[in-house]
Coordinates of C-alpha atoms in Angstrom, one line a residue:
Chain A
M1 CA 159.3 -132.3 -99.3
P2 CA 161.6 -134.5 -97.2
R3 CA 164.3 -133.8 -99.8
R4 CA 164.2 -130.1 -99.3
H5 CA 164.1 -130.5 -95.6
T6 CA 167.4 -132.5 -95.5
E7 CA 169.0 -130.1 -97.9
R8 CA 168.3 -127.3 -95.6
I9 CA 169.9 -129.0 -92.7
T10 CA 173.0 -130.0 -94.6
S11 CA 173.6 -126.9 -96.5
P12 CA 171.5 -123.9 -95.6
A13 CA 173.4 -121.5 -97.8
A14 CA 172.9 -123.6 -100.9
T15 CA 169.1 -123.8 -100.5
T16 CA 168.6 -120.1 -99.9
V17 CA 170.6 -119.1 -103.0
G18 CA 168.2 -120.8 -105.4
R19 CA 165.2 -119.2 -103.9
I20 CA 163.4 -116.1 -104.7
T21 CA 164.4 -113.9 -101.8
T22 CA 161.5 -111.5 -102.1
T23 CA 159.1 -114.0 -100.7
G24 CA 160.9 -113.5 -97.4
R25 CA 161.4 -117.2 -96.9
R26 CA 164.2 -117.8 -94.5
L27 CA 165.6 -120.5 -92.3
P28 CA 164.8 -120.9 -88.6
G29 CA 167.5 -119.3 -86.6
E30 CA 169.0 -117.4 -89.4
G31 CA 167.8 -114.1 -88.1
G32 CA 168.6 -115.1 -84.6
L33 CA 166.5 -114.9 -81.5
T34 CA 165.4 -111.4 -82.3
E35 CA 163.7 -112.6 -85.4
V36 CA 162.0 -115.4 -83.6
L37 CA 160.7 -113.1 -80.9
Q38 CA 159.6 -110.5 -83.5
L39 CA 157.7 -113.2 -85.4
L40 CA 156.2 -114.4 -82.1
V41 CA 154.9 -111.0 -81.3
N42 CA 153.5 -110.4 -84.8
G43 CA 151.9 -113.9 -84.6
L44 CA 150.3 -113.2 -81.2
A45 CA 148.9 -109.9 -82.6
A46 CA 147.3 -111.7 -85.6
G47 CA 146.3 -114.5 -83.2
C48 CA 144.5 -112.0 -81.0
I49 CA 142.3 -111.0 -83.9
Y50 CA 141.5 -114.7 -84.6
G51 CA 140.9 -115.2 -81.0
L52 CA 138.4 -112.3 -80.7
I53 CA 136.5 -113.6 -83.8
A54 CA 136.6 -117.1 -82.4
L55 CA 135.1 -115.8 -79.1
G56 CA 132.1 -114.6 -81.1
F57 CA 131.7 -118.0 -82.7
V58 CA 131.9 -119.8 -79.4
L59 CA 129.7 -117.5 -77.5
I60 CA 126.8 -117.9 -79.9
Y61 CA 127.4 -121.6 -80.4
K62 CA 127.5 -122.4 -76.7
A63 CA 124.3 -120.5 -76.0
T64 CA 122.1 -121.3 -79.0
E65 CA 124.0 -124.2 -80.8
M66 CA 124.1 -122.1 -83.9
V67 CA 127.2 -121.7 -85.9
N68 CA 127.2 -118.1 -87.0
F69 CA 128.9 -117.9 -90.4
A70 CA 128.2 -114.2 -90.6
Q71 CA 130.6 -113.5 -87.7
G72 CA 133.3 -112.2 -90.0
D73 CA 130.8 -109.9 -91.7
L74 CA 129.7 -108.5 -88.3
L75 CA 133.4 -107.6 -87.9
M76 CA 133.4 -106.0 -91.3
L77 CA 130.2 -104.0 -90.5
G78 CA 131.7 -103.0 -87.1
A79 CA 134.8 -101.7 -88.9
F80 CA 132.7 -99.7 -91.3
A81 CA 130.6 -98.3 -88.4
A82 CA 133.8 -97.1 -86.8
Y83 CA 134.9 -95.7 -90.1
T84 CA 131.6 -93.8 -90.4
Y85 CA 131.9 -92.3 -86.9
I86 CA 135.6 -91.5 -87.0
G87 CA 136.4 -91.1 -90.7
L88 CA 133.2 -89.5 -92.0
F89 CA 131.7 -87.8 -89.0
G90 CA 135.1 -86.8 -87.6
L91 CA 134.4 -87.9 -84.1
P92 CA 137.4 -88.6 -81.8
Y93 CA 138.8 -92.1 -82.0
W94 CA 137.7 -93.4 -78.6
L95 CA 134.2 -91.9 -78.9
G96 CA 133.8 -93.4 -82.3
F97 CA 135.2 -96.7 -81.0
I98 CA 132.6 -96.9 -78.2
L99 CA 129.7 -95.7 -80.4
A100 CA 130.6 -98.3 -83.1
V101 CA 130.7 -101.1 -80.5
L102 CA 127.4 -100.0 -79.0
S103 CA 125.7 -99.6 -82.4
M104 CA 126.8 -103.1 -83.4
A105 CA 125.7 -104.6 -80.1
I106 CA 122.3 -103.1 -80.7
F107 CA 122.4 -104.5 -84.2
G108 CA 123.4 -108.0 -83.0
F109 CA 120.6 -107.9 -80.4
T110 CA 118.0 -106.9 -83.0
L111 CA 119.3 -109.5 -85.4
D112 CA 118.7 -112.2 -82.9
A113 CA 115.4 -110.9 -81.7
V114 CA 113.9 -110.4 -85.2
V115 CA 115.6 -113.0 -87.4
L116 CA 117.6 -115.7 -85.6
R117 CA 115.3 -116.5 -82.8
R118 CA 112.9 -118.0 -85.4
V119 CA 115.3 -120.7 -86.4
I120 CA 116.2 -122.0 -82.9
G121 CA 115.3 -125.6 -82.8
Q122 CA 115.2 -125.9 -86.6
P123 CA 117.6 -128.3 -88.3
Q124 CA 121.2 -127.3 -88.2
F125 CA 121.4 -126.8 -92.0
A126 CA 118.7 -124.2 -91.9
V127 CA 120.7 -122.2 -89.5
V128 CA 123.9 -122.6 -91.5
I129 CA 122.2 -121.4 -94.7
L130 CA 120.6 -118.6 -92.9
T131 CA 123.8 -117.2 -91.4
I132 CA 125.7 -117.7 -94.7
G133 CA 122.9 -115.8 -96.4
L134 CA 123.1 -113.1 -93.8
G135 CA 126.8 -112.8 -94.6
F136 CA 126.0 -112.2 -98.2
I137 CA 123.4 -109.6 -97.3
F138 CA 125.8 -107.8 -95.0
R139 CA 128.5 -107.7 -97.7
S140 CA 126.1 -106.4 -100.3
A141 CA 124.7 -103.8 -97.9
A142 CA 128.2 -102.6 -97.1
T143 CA 129.0 -102.3 -100.8
L144 CA 125.8 -100.3 -101.3
I145 CA 126.3 -98.0 -98.4
W146 CA 130.0 -97.5 -98.3
G147 CA 131.0 -98.5 -101.9
P148 CA 133.5 -101.2 -102.9
D149 CA 136.6 -99.1 -102.3
I150 CA 139.1 -99.8 -99.6
R151 CA 138.9 -97.5 -96.7
T152 CA 141.5 -96.6 -94.1
L153 CA 140.8 -95.8 -90.5
G154 CA 143.2 -93.3 -88.8
T155 CA 144.0 -94.5 -85.3
P156 CA 146.3 -93.1 -82.5
F157 CA 148.4 -96.2 -83.1
S158 CA 148.9 -96.0 -86.8
N159 CA 152.4 -95.3 -88.2
S160 CA 154.2 -95.5 -84.9
I161 CA 156.4 -98.2 -83.4
S162 CA 157.7 -99.2 -80.1
Q163 CA 161.1 -100.7 -79.5
F164 CA 161.7 -103.3 -76.8
G165 CA 165.4 -104.0 -76.9
P166 CA 166.1 -105.4 -80.3
I167 CA 162.4 -106.1 -81.1
V168 CA 160.5 -103.5 -83.0
I169 CA 156.7 -103.7 -82.6
P170 CA 154.2 -101.6 -84.5
D171 CA 152.0 -99.9 -82.0
V172 CA 149.0 -101.2 -83.9
N173 CA 150.0 -104.7 -82.9
L174 CA 150.4 -103.6 -79.3
S175 CA 146.9 -102.1 -79.4
I176 CA 145.6 -105.4 -80.8
I177 CA 147.2 -107.4 -78.0
G178 CA 146.2 -104.9 -75.3
G179 CA 142.7 -104.8 -76.6
T180 CA 142.4 -108.6 -76.6
L181 CA 143.7 -108.8 -73.1
A182 CA 141.2 -106.2 -71.9
I183 CA 138.3 -107.9 -73.7
S184 CA 139.3 -111.3 -72.3
G185 CA 139.6 -109.9 -68.8
V186 CA 136.2 -108.2 -69.0
M187 CA 134.6 -111.3 -70.4
Y188 CA 136.1 -113.5 -67.7
G189 CA 134.9 -111.2 -64.9
F190 CA 131.5 -110.8 -66.5
F191 CA 130.8 -114.5 -66.9
R192 CA 132.4 -115.5 -63.6
Y193 CA 131.2 -112.9 -61.2
T194 CA 128.1 -111.1 -62.4
K195 CA 124.6 -112.6 -62.0
L196 CA 123.7 -111.9 -65.6
G197 CA 127.0 -113.6 -66.8
V198 CA 126.3 -116.7 -64.7
A199 CA 122.7 -116.7 -65.9
M200 CA 124.1 -116.7 -69.5
Q201 CA 126.2 -119.7 -68.7
A202 CA 123.2 -121.4 -67.1
A203 CA 121.0 -120.7 -70.1
S204 CA 123.7 -122.2 -72.4
Q205 CA 124.1 -125.3 -70.2
N206 CA 120.4 -126.2 -69.7
Q207 CA 117.9 -124.1 -71.4
L208 CA 114.8 -125.7 -69.8
A209 CA 116.2 -125.5 -66.3
A210 CA 117.1 -121.8 -66.9
Y211 CA 113.4 -121.2 -67.7
Y212 CA 112.5 -122.9 -64.5
M213 CA 114.8 -120.5 -62.6
G214 CA 112.9 -117.6 -64.1
I215 CA 115.8 -116.6 -66.3
P216 CA 114.4 -114.8 -69.4
V217 CA 116.2 -117.1 -71.8
R218 CA 115.3 -115.4 -75.0
L219 CA 116.4 -112.0 -73.8
V220 CA 119.6 -113.7 -72.6
F221 CA 120.3 -115.2 -76.0
S222 CA 119.7 -111.8 -77.7
L223 CA 122.2 -110.3 -75.2
I224 CA 124.7 -112.9 -76.1
W225 CA 124.3 -111.9 -79.8
A226 CA 124.8 -108.3 -78.7
I227 CA 128.1 -109.2 -76.9
S228 CA 129.2 -111.3 -79.8
A229 CA 128.6 -108.5 -82.3
G230 CA 130.3 -106.1 -80.0
V231 CA 133.4 -108.3 -79.7
A232 CA 133.5 -108.7 -83.5
T233 CA 133.4 -104.9 -83.8
V234 CA 136.3 -104.5 -81.4
A235 CA 138.2 -107.0 -83.5
G236 CA 137.3 -105.1 -86.7
I237 CA 138.4 -101.7 -85.3
L238 CA 141.7 -103.1 -84.0
L239 CA 142.3 -104.9 -87.3
A240 CA 141.4 -101.9 -89.4
P241 CA 144.8 -100.1 -89.5
V242 CA 146.5 -103.4 -90.5
S243 CA 144.2 -104.9 -93.1
L244 CA 142.2 -101.8 -94.1
I245 CA 138.4 -101.9 -94.5
D246 CA 136.4 -103.2 -97.4
P247 CA 133.3 -105.4 -97.8
S248 CA 135.4 -108.6 -98.0
T249 CA 137.3 -107.9 -94.8
G250 CA 135.1 -110.5 -93.0
F251 CA 136.6 -113.4 -94.8
I252 CA 139.3 -113.5 -92.2
A253 CA 136.7 -115.3 -90.0
I254 CA 137.3 -118.5 -92.0
R255 CA 140.7 -118.7 -90.4
A256 CA 139.3 -117.8 -87.0
F257 CA 136.9 -120.6 -87.4
S258 CA 139.7 -123.1 -87.3
A259 CA 140.9 -121.3 -84.1
A260 CA 137.5 -121.9 -82.5
V261 CA 137.5 -125.5 -83.5
L262 CA 141.1 -125.9 -82.2
G263 CA 140.1 -124.5 -78.9
G264 CA 137.1 -126.9 -78.6
F265 CA 134.3 -124.7 -79.8
T266 CA 132.7 -124.6 -76.4
S267 CA 135.5 -122.9 -74.4
L268 CA 136.0 -119.1 -74.4
P269 CA 139.6 -119.4 -73.2
G270 CA 140.1 -122.1 -75.7
A271 CA 138.9 -119.8 -78.5
V272 CA 141.6 -117.2 -77.6
L273 CA 144.2 -119.9 -77.1
G274 CA 143.3 -121.4 -80.5
G275 CA 143.5 -118.0 -82.1
L276 CA 146.9 -117.3 -80.7
I277 CA 148.2 -120.7 -81.8
I278 CA 146.9 -120.2 -85.4
G279 CA 148.3 -116.7 -85.5
V280 CA 151.8 -117.8 -84.4
I281 CA 151.8 -120.8 -86.7
E282 CA 150.9 -118.6 -89.7
Q283 CA 153.6 -116.1 -89.0
F284 CA 156.3 -118.7 -88.7
S285 CA 155.2 -120.8 -91.7
A286 CA 155.0 -117.7 -93.9
L287 CA 158.6 -117.0 -93.2
Y288 CA 160.2 -120.4 -92.9
L289 CA 158.1 -122.6 -95.2
D290 CA 157.4 -122.4 -98.9
E291 CA 155.0 -119.9 -100.3
G292 CA 151.4 -121.2 -99.9
F293 CA 152.1 -122.9 -96.6
K294 CA 150.9 -119.8 -94.7
D295 CA 147.3 -120.5 -95.5
V296 CA 147.5 -124.3 -95.1
A297 CA 149.7 -124.6 -92.0
A298 CA 147.1 -123.5 -89.5
P299 CA 144.3 -125.8 -90.6
V300 CA 146.7 -128.7 -90.9
V301 CA 147.8 -128.2 -87.3
A302 CA 144.2 -127.9 -86.3
L303 CA 143.4 -131.2 -88.0
I304 CA 146.3 -132.9 -86.3
V305 CA 145.4 -131.6 -82.9
L306 CA 141.8 -132.6 -83.4
A307 CA 142.9 -136.1 -84.4
V308 CA 144.6 -136.4 -81.0
Y309 CA 142.2 -134.4 -78.9
P310 CA 138.8 -134.7 -80.6
Q311 CA 137.3 -132.3 -77.9
G312 CA 139.7 -129.6 -79.0
L313 CA 142.3 -128.2 -76.6
L314 CA 140.0 -126.9 -73.9
G315 CA 136.6 -128.3 -75.0
Q316 CA 134.2 -129.2 -72.2
R317 CA 133.6 -132.8 -71.7
Q318 CA 130.1 -133.4 -70.7
R319 CA 130.2 -135.3 -67.4
K320 CA 126.7 -136.3 -66.5
R321 CA 125.8 -138.8 -63.9
V322 CA 122.4 -140.4 -63.5
Chain B
M5 CA 88.5 -125.1 -45.9
A6 CA 89.8 -122.0 -47.7
E7 CA 90.1 -121.8 -51.4
P8 CA 92.9 -124.0 -52.7
L9 CA 96.2 -122.3 -53.4
L10 CA 96.5 -124.2 -56.7
Q11 CA 93.5 -125.5 -58.6
V12 CA 93.7 -127.5 -61.8
R13 CA 90.5 -127.8 -63.7
N14 CA 89.7 -130.2 -66.5
L15 CA 93.2 -130.0 -67.9
E16 CA 93.9 -131.5 -71.3
T17 CA 97.4 -131.5 -72.8
Y18 CA 98.7 -133.0 -75.9
Y19 CA 102.1 -134.0 -77.3
G20 CA 101.4 -133.2 -80.9
P21 CA 98.4 -135.5 -81.7
I22 CA 99.0 -137.7 -78.7
V23 CA 96.9 -136.9 -75.7
A24 CA 98.9 -137.0 -72.5
I25 CA 96.4 -135.9 -69.9
R26 CA 92.7 -136.0 -70.5
G27 CA 90.6 -133.8 -68.2
V28 CA 92.6 -133.8 -64.9
S29 CA 91.3 -131.8 -62.0
L30 CA 93.1 -131.5 -58.7
D31 CA 93.4 -129.1 -55.7
V32 CA 96.4 -128.2 -53.7
H33 CA 95.7 -126.4 -50.4
A34 CA 98.2 -124.1 -48.9
G35 CA 100.7 -125.8 -46.6
Q36 CA 99.8 -129.3 -47.8
I37 CA 101.9 -132.0 -49.5
V38 CA 99.8 -133.4 -52.3
T39 CA 101.0 -136.3 -54.3
V40 CA 100.1 -137.6 -57.8
L41 CA 100.9 -141.3 -58.2
G42 CA 101.0 -143.2 -61.4
A43 CA 103.0 -145.5 -63.6
N44 CA 105.3 -144.5 -66.4
G45 CA 103.5 -142.6 -69.1
A46 CA 100.4 -141.9 -67.0
G47 CA 100.8 -138.2 -67.5
K48 CA 102.3 -137.1 -64.1
T49 CA 105.2 -135.1 -65.5
T50 CA 102.9 -133.5 -68.1
I51 CA 100.7 -132.1 -65.3
L52 CA 103.6 -130.4 -63.7
K53 CA 104.9 -129.1 -67.0
T54 CA 101.5 -127.7 -67.8
I55 CA 101.3 -126.0 -64.4
S56 CA 104.8 -124.5 -64.7
G57 CA 104.1 -123.2 -68.2
V58 CA 106.6 -125.3 -70.2
M59 CA 103.7 -126.9 -72.0
D60 CA 100.4 -125.3 -72.9
P61 CA 97.1 -127.1 -72.3
Q62 CA 94.5 -127.5 -75.1
K63 CA 91.7 -127.2 -72.6
G64 CA 91.2 -126.4 -69.0
T65 CA 92.5 -124.0 -66.5
V66 CA 95.2 -123.7 -63.8
L67 CA 94.4 -121.2 -61.1
F68 CA 97.1 -120.0 -58.7
E69 CA 95.8 -117.9 -55.9
G70 CA 92.6 -117.6 -57.8
R71 CA 94.1 -116.2 -61.1
P72 CA 94.5 -118.3 -64.3
I73 CA 98.2 -119.1 -65.1
Q74 CA 97.8 -121.6 -67.9
K75 CA 99.7 -120.6 -71.1
M76 CA 101.8 -118.2 -69.1
N77 CA 105.6 -118.2 -69.8
P78 CA 107.5 -120.4 -67.4
D79 CA 109.6 -117.5 -66.0
K80 CA 106.4 -115.5 -65.2
V81 CA 104.9 -118.5 -63.4
M82 CA 108.1 -118.8 -61.5
R83 CA 107.9 -115.2 -60.4
L84 CA 104.4 -115.8 -59.1
G85 CA 105.9 -118.3 -56.6
I86 CA 105.8 -121.7 -58.3
S87 CA 109.2 -123.5 -58.4
H88 CA 109.6 -126.6 -60.5
V89 CA 112.1 -129.3 -59.6
P90 CA 112.2 -131.2 -62.9
E91 CA 112.5 -134.9 -63.5
G92 CA 116.1 -135.9 -63.8
R93 CA 117.4 -133.0 -61.7
E94 CA 118.5 -130.8 -64.6
V95 CA 121.2 -129.0 -62.7
F96 CA 123.6 -126.7 -64.5
P97 CA 126.6 -129.1 -64.9
F98 CA 129.4 -126.7 -65.4
L99 CA 128.3 -124.2 -62.7
T100 CA 129.4 -124.7 -59.1
V101 CA 126.9 -125.7 -56.4
Q102 CA 127.1 -122.2 -55.2
E103 CA 126.3 -120.7 -58.7
N104 CA 123.5 -123.2 -59.1
L105 CA 121.9 -122.0 -55.9
A106 CA 122.5 -118.4 -57.0
M107 CA 120.6 -119.1 -60.2
G108 CA 117.7 -120.5 -58.1
A109 CA 117.5 -117.0 -56.6
F110 CA 117.8 -115.3 -60.0
I111 CA 114.5 -113.5 -59.5
R112 CA 115.4 -112.2 -56.1
H113 CA 117.4 -109.1 -55.3
D114 CA 117.7 -109.2 -51.5
R115 CA 121.3 -110.1 -50.9
A116 CA 121.0 -110.7 -47.2
G117 CA 117.9 -112.9 -47.7
I118 CA 119.7 -114.9 -50.4
A119 CA 122.7 -115.5 -48.2
R120 CA 120.4 -116.6 -45.4
D121 CA 118.5 -119.0 -47.6
T122 CA 121.8 -120.4 -49.0
D123 CA 122.7 -121.2 -45.4
M124 CA 119.3 -122.7 -44.8
V125 CA 119.4 -125.1 -47.7
C126 CA 123.0 -126.1 -46.8
D127 CA 121.7 -126.9 -43.3
Y128 CA 119.0 -129.1 -44.8
F129 CA 121.6 -130.8 -47.1
P130 CA 125.0 -130.5 -45.4
R131 CA 126.6 -132.4 -48.3
L132 CA 126.0 -129.4 -50.5
R133 CA 128.1 -127.3 -48.2
E134 CA 131.0 -129.8 -48.6
R135 CA 130.7 -129.6 -52.4
F136 CA 130.0 -125.8 -52.5
K137 CA 132.7 -124.8 -55.0
Q138 CA 132.5 -127.9 -57.2
P139 CA 130.8 -128.1 -60.5
A140 CA 127.4 -129.6 -60.2
G141 CA 128.2 -132.1 -62.9
W142 CA 130.6 -133.8 -60.5
L143 CA 128.0 -134.5 -57.9
S144 CA 126.4 -137.9 -57.5
G145 CA 122.8 -138.5 -58.5
G146 CA 121.6 -138.1 -54.9
E147 CA 123.5 -134.9 -54.4
Q148 CA 122.2 -133.5 -57.7
Q149 CA 118.7 -134.2 -56.5
M150 CA 119.5 -132.4 -53.2
L151 CA 120.9 -129.5 -55.3
A152 CA 117.8 -129.4 -57.5
I153 CA 115.5 -129.2 -54.6
S154 CA 117.6 -126.6 -52.8
R155 CA 117.9 -124.5 -56.0
A156 CA 114.1 -124.5 -56.3
L157 CA 113.8 -123.5 -52.6
M158 CA 116.2 -120.5 -53.2
A159 CA 113.3 -118.7 -55.0
R160 CA 111.3 -118.9 -51.7
P161 CA 108.4 -120.5 -53.6
K162 CA 104.9 -120.7 -52.3
V163 CA 104.4 -124.0 -54.2
M164 CA 107.2 -126.4 -55.1
L165 CA 106.5 -128.9 -57.9
L166 CA 108.6 -132.0 -57.3
D167 CA 109.0 -134.4 -60.2
E168 CA 110.0 -137.9 -59.1
P169 CA 112.8 -137.1 -56.6
S170 CA 113.3 -140.8 -55.9
L171 CA 114.2 -141.6 -59.5
G172 CA 117.4 -143.7 -59.7
L173 CA 118.3 -143.2 -56.0
S174 CA 119.0 -145.8 -53.3
P175 CA 116.2 -146.5 -50.8
L176 CA 118.3 -144.9 -48.1
L177 CA 118.9 -141.7 -50.0
V178 CA 115.2 -141.6 -51.0
K179 CA 114.3 -141.8 -47.3
E180 CA 116.8 -139.1 -46.4
I181 CA 115.5 -136.7 -49.1
F182 CA 111.8 -137.3 -48.3
E183 CA 112.5 -136.6 -44.6
I184 CA 113.9 -133.2 -45.6
V185 CA 111.0 -132.6 -48.0
L186 CA 108.7 -133.1 -45.1
R187 CA 110.8 -130.8 -42.9
V188 CA 110.8 -128.1 -45.5
N189 CA 107.0 -128.4 -45.8
R190 CA 106.6 -128.1 -42.0
E191 CA 109.3 -125.5 -41.3
Q192 CA 109.1 -123.3 -44.3
K193 CA 105.4 -123.7 -44.9
T194 CA 106.2 -124.5 -48.5
T195 CA 103.3 -126.2 -50.3
I196 CA 104.4 -129.2 -52.3
L197 CA 102.9 -131.0 -55.3
L198 CA 104.8 -134.2 -55.5
V199 CA 104.7 -136.6 -58.5
E200 CA 105.9 -140.1 -57.8
Q201 CA 106.0 -143.7 -58.8
N202 CA 107.2 -144.7 -55.4
A203 CA 103.8 -144.8 -53.7
N204 CA 105.1 -146.0 -50.4
V205 CA 107.4 -143.0 -49.7
A206 CA 105.1 -140.5 -51.3
L207 CA 102.0 -141.5 -49.4
N208 CA 103.9 -141.6 -46.1
V209 CA 104.6 -137.8 -46.4
A210 CA 101.5 -136.7 -48.3
D211 CA 98.4 -135.1 -46.8
F212 CA 96.4 -135.9 -49.9
G213 CA 97.0 -138.1 -53.0
Y214 CA 95.7 -138.6 -56.5
V215 CA 96.2 -141.7 -58.5
I216 CA 96.4 -141.2 -62.3
E217 CA 96.2 -143.8 -65.0
V218 CA 96.6 -143.1 -68.7
G219 CA 95.9 -139.4 -68.3
R220 CA 92.9 -139.6 -66.0
I221 CA 92.5 -139.4 -62.2
V222 CA 91.1 -142.7 -61.0
M223 CA 91.3 -142.3 -57.3
E224 CA 91.7 -139.5 -54.8
D225 CA 91.9 -139.5 -51.0
T226 CA 94.0 -138.5 -48.0
G227 CA 97.4 -140.1 -47.8
P228 CA 96.8 -142.5 -44.9
R229 CA 93.5 -143.7 -46.4
L230 CA 95.0 -144.3 -49.8
L231 CA 97.7 -146.4 -48.1
E232 CA 94.9 -148.6 -46.8
K233 CA 93.2 -149.2 -50.2
D234 CA 93.5 -152.6 -51.6
D235 CA 94.3 -151.5 -55.2
I236 CA 97.0 -149.2 -54.0
K237 CA 98.5 -152.0 -51.8
E238 CA 98.4 -154.4 -54.7
F239 CA 99.5 -152.3 -57.6
Y240 CA 101.7 -149.6 -56.1
L241 CA 103.0 -151.1 -53.0
G242 CA 103.3 -154.7 -54.1
L243 CA 101.6 -156.0 -51.0
K244 CA 98.8 -158.5 -51.0
E245 CA 97.3 -160.7 -48.5
Q246 CA 98.6 -164.2 -49.0
S247 CA 95.2 -165.8 -48.6
A248 CA 93.2 -164.3 -51.5
R249 CA 94.9 -165.7 -54.6
G250 CA 97.7 -167.6 -53.0
G251 CA 101.0 -167.9 -54.7
R252 CA 100.1 -166.2 -57.9
R253 CA 100.3 -162.7 -56.6
W254 CA 103.3 -161.8 -58.7
K255 CA 101.3 -162.1 -61.9
K256 CA 99.1 -159.3 -60.8
R257 CA 101.8 -156.9 -59.8
K258 CA 102.0 -153.9 -62.0
T259 CA 105.1 -152.2 -60.6
W260 CA 108.3 -153.5 -59.0
R261 CA 107.9 -151.5 -55.9

């Protein structure tokens, strides 16, 4: 690896010649600032999706100390729900969007109230296996209901682009970034300023004390699952025009998982930040590094960051005085 | 006297197979401060937890305003008017003082009243006002205890269950906090059930006291009279007349206080 690196610095032309140009590998700076900005925007868009999925992981983990390995499959179900409303029933995009998010929120709520509430307090591996199992069930159910084919979702943003100076951005990416900004804003306001939002934080921080305050903790946890499923659905719908919809769409959550870990796994802003970092790294490594690095670069960076900051970037440090 | 506000009858509570309290009965009359004294592991905390619904008793009843509340969910008990200040404060560490207080008033919807009570608790504990916007996890132990008491008061409880407020605090802070507990009791007419190891401070504010040993009540009397009892003096206050057994009194002492 070092060999190739020096080669590149000394004679950029020579190295590019021998390579298969179709992989799109290039050298930093070759395309100029425009290319870097272009990649950055694309990376941010991808990162937003990771960030939204990571938000779901963190929300549930903070509240119930469960790692929900079915988070990606909630995203997949959400995308299929939107496809059903918009593609099959022919509803307008925004109406279908809202209905899909609402249906999935109800689904998340019920999932917690009926299934997951029972494993609270059980050993961690029981929870892990349960959520992995739920993921399998969701994928099979999706295959049974919608079939294994790849579906497309027509959106108002598909097939159009916006130009900002020299940078060309597909509107789909803009919708992803805009949607993530909106969700982050709503979540910040909700958790910061509403009584229910603060009560959710309280229930996550000290369950027993929350009971003493008269907070209906179980209901609050189910609501957190509802929010988490709703956010996953938003991510799924925003992602749909880019990655298309099929029962294995949810595997994207594996990469979002490293985003959540990178951000500290207990911090909502950290989840979004981690997502953005992973997204940008993936874009740049796909273009400037050898093939295969795209999938490895992000986890490697996450590992390095965690070695330096074991709490993650924005992880909460428990400060308790006696 | 009128019917007690809170009556505990023959309560038996277990931790798994281990019995924590065995047949405890006690009365708390409206407006009183009642204290339960006992050493570590005597079952004091378990009594409070059983009253507030965090633990379910195997046998016995808890009557609040004449109706049974044992085995009720803690949030329901709270809505009836019983606030629990748990052992070890249990504040919400990442919420600000202000948000902690707001959570104390979670069951209330009268904005004006909540604002008034926030002012009230900050008058009782001016240090909370200084730390109003800081996360509760940054407060000192004494300040957290003040916050925990204030948070419980925010629900405007009829009865406040106070679990070892003196735990880990300096004698000066303990004195300060107990003075305010007494003021709250007098000024807000809040009935208080106080569990303590520190018999001296507890009996000085209490109207009535119970002494509990390994899950059973072994003594009950008014606060001042308990303070006069020899056993209390010896085992809980660490006082003993020099004459009786001379220089060997330290061997009999059961607590350090």
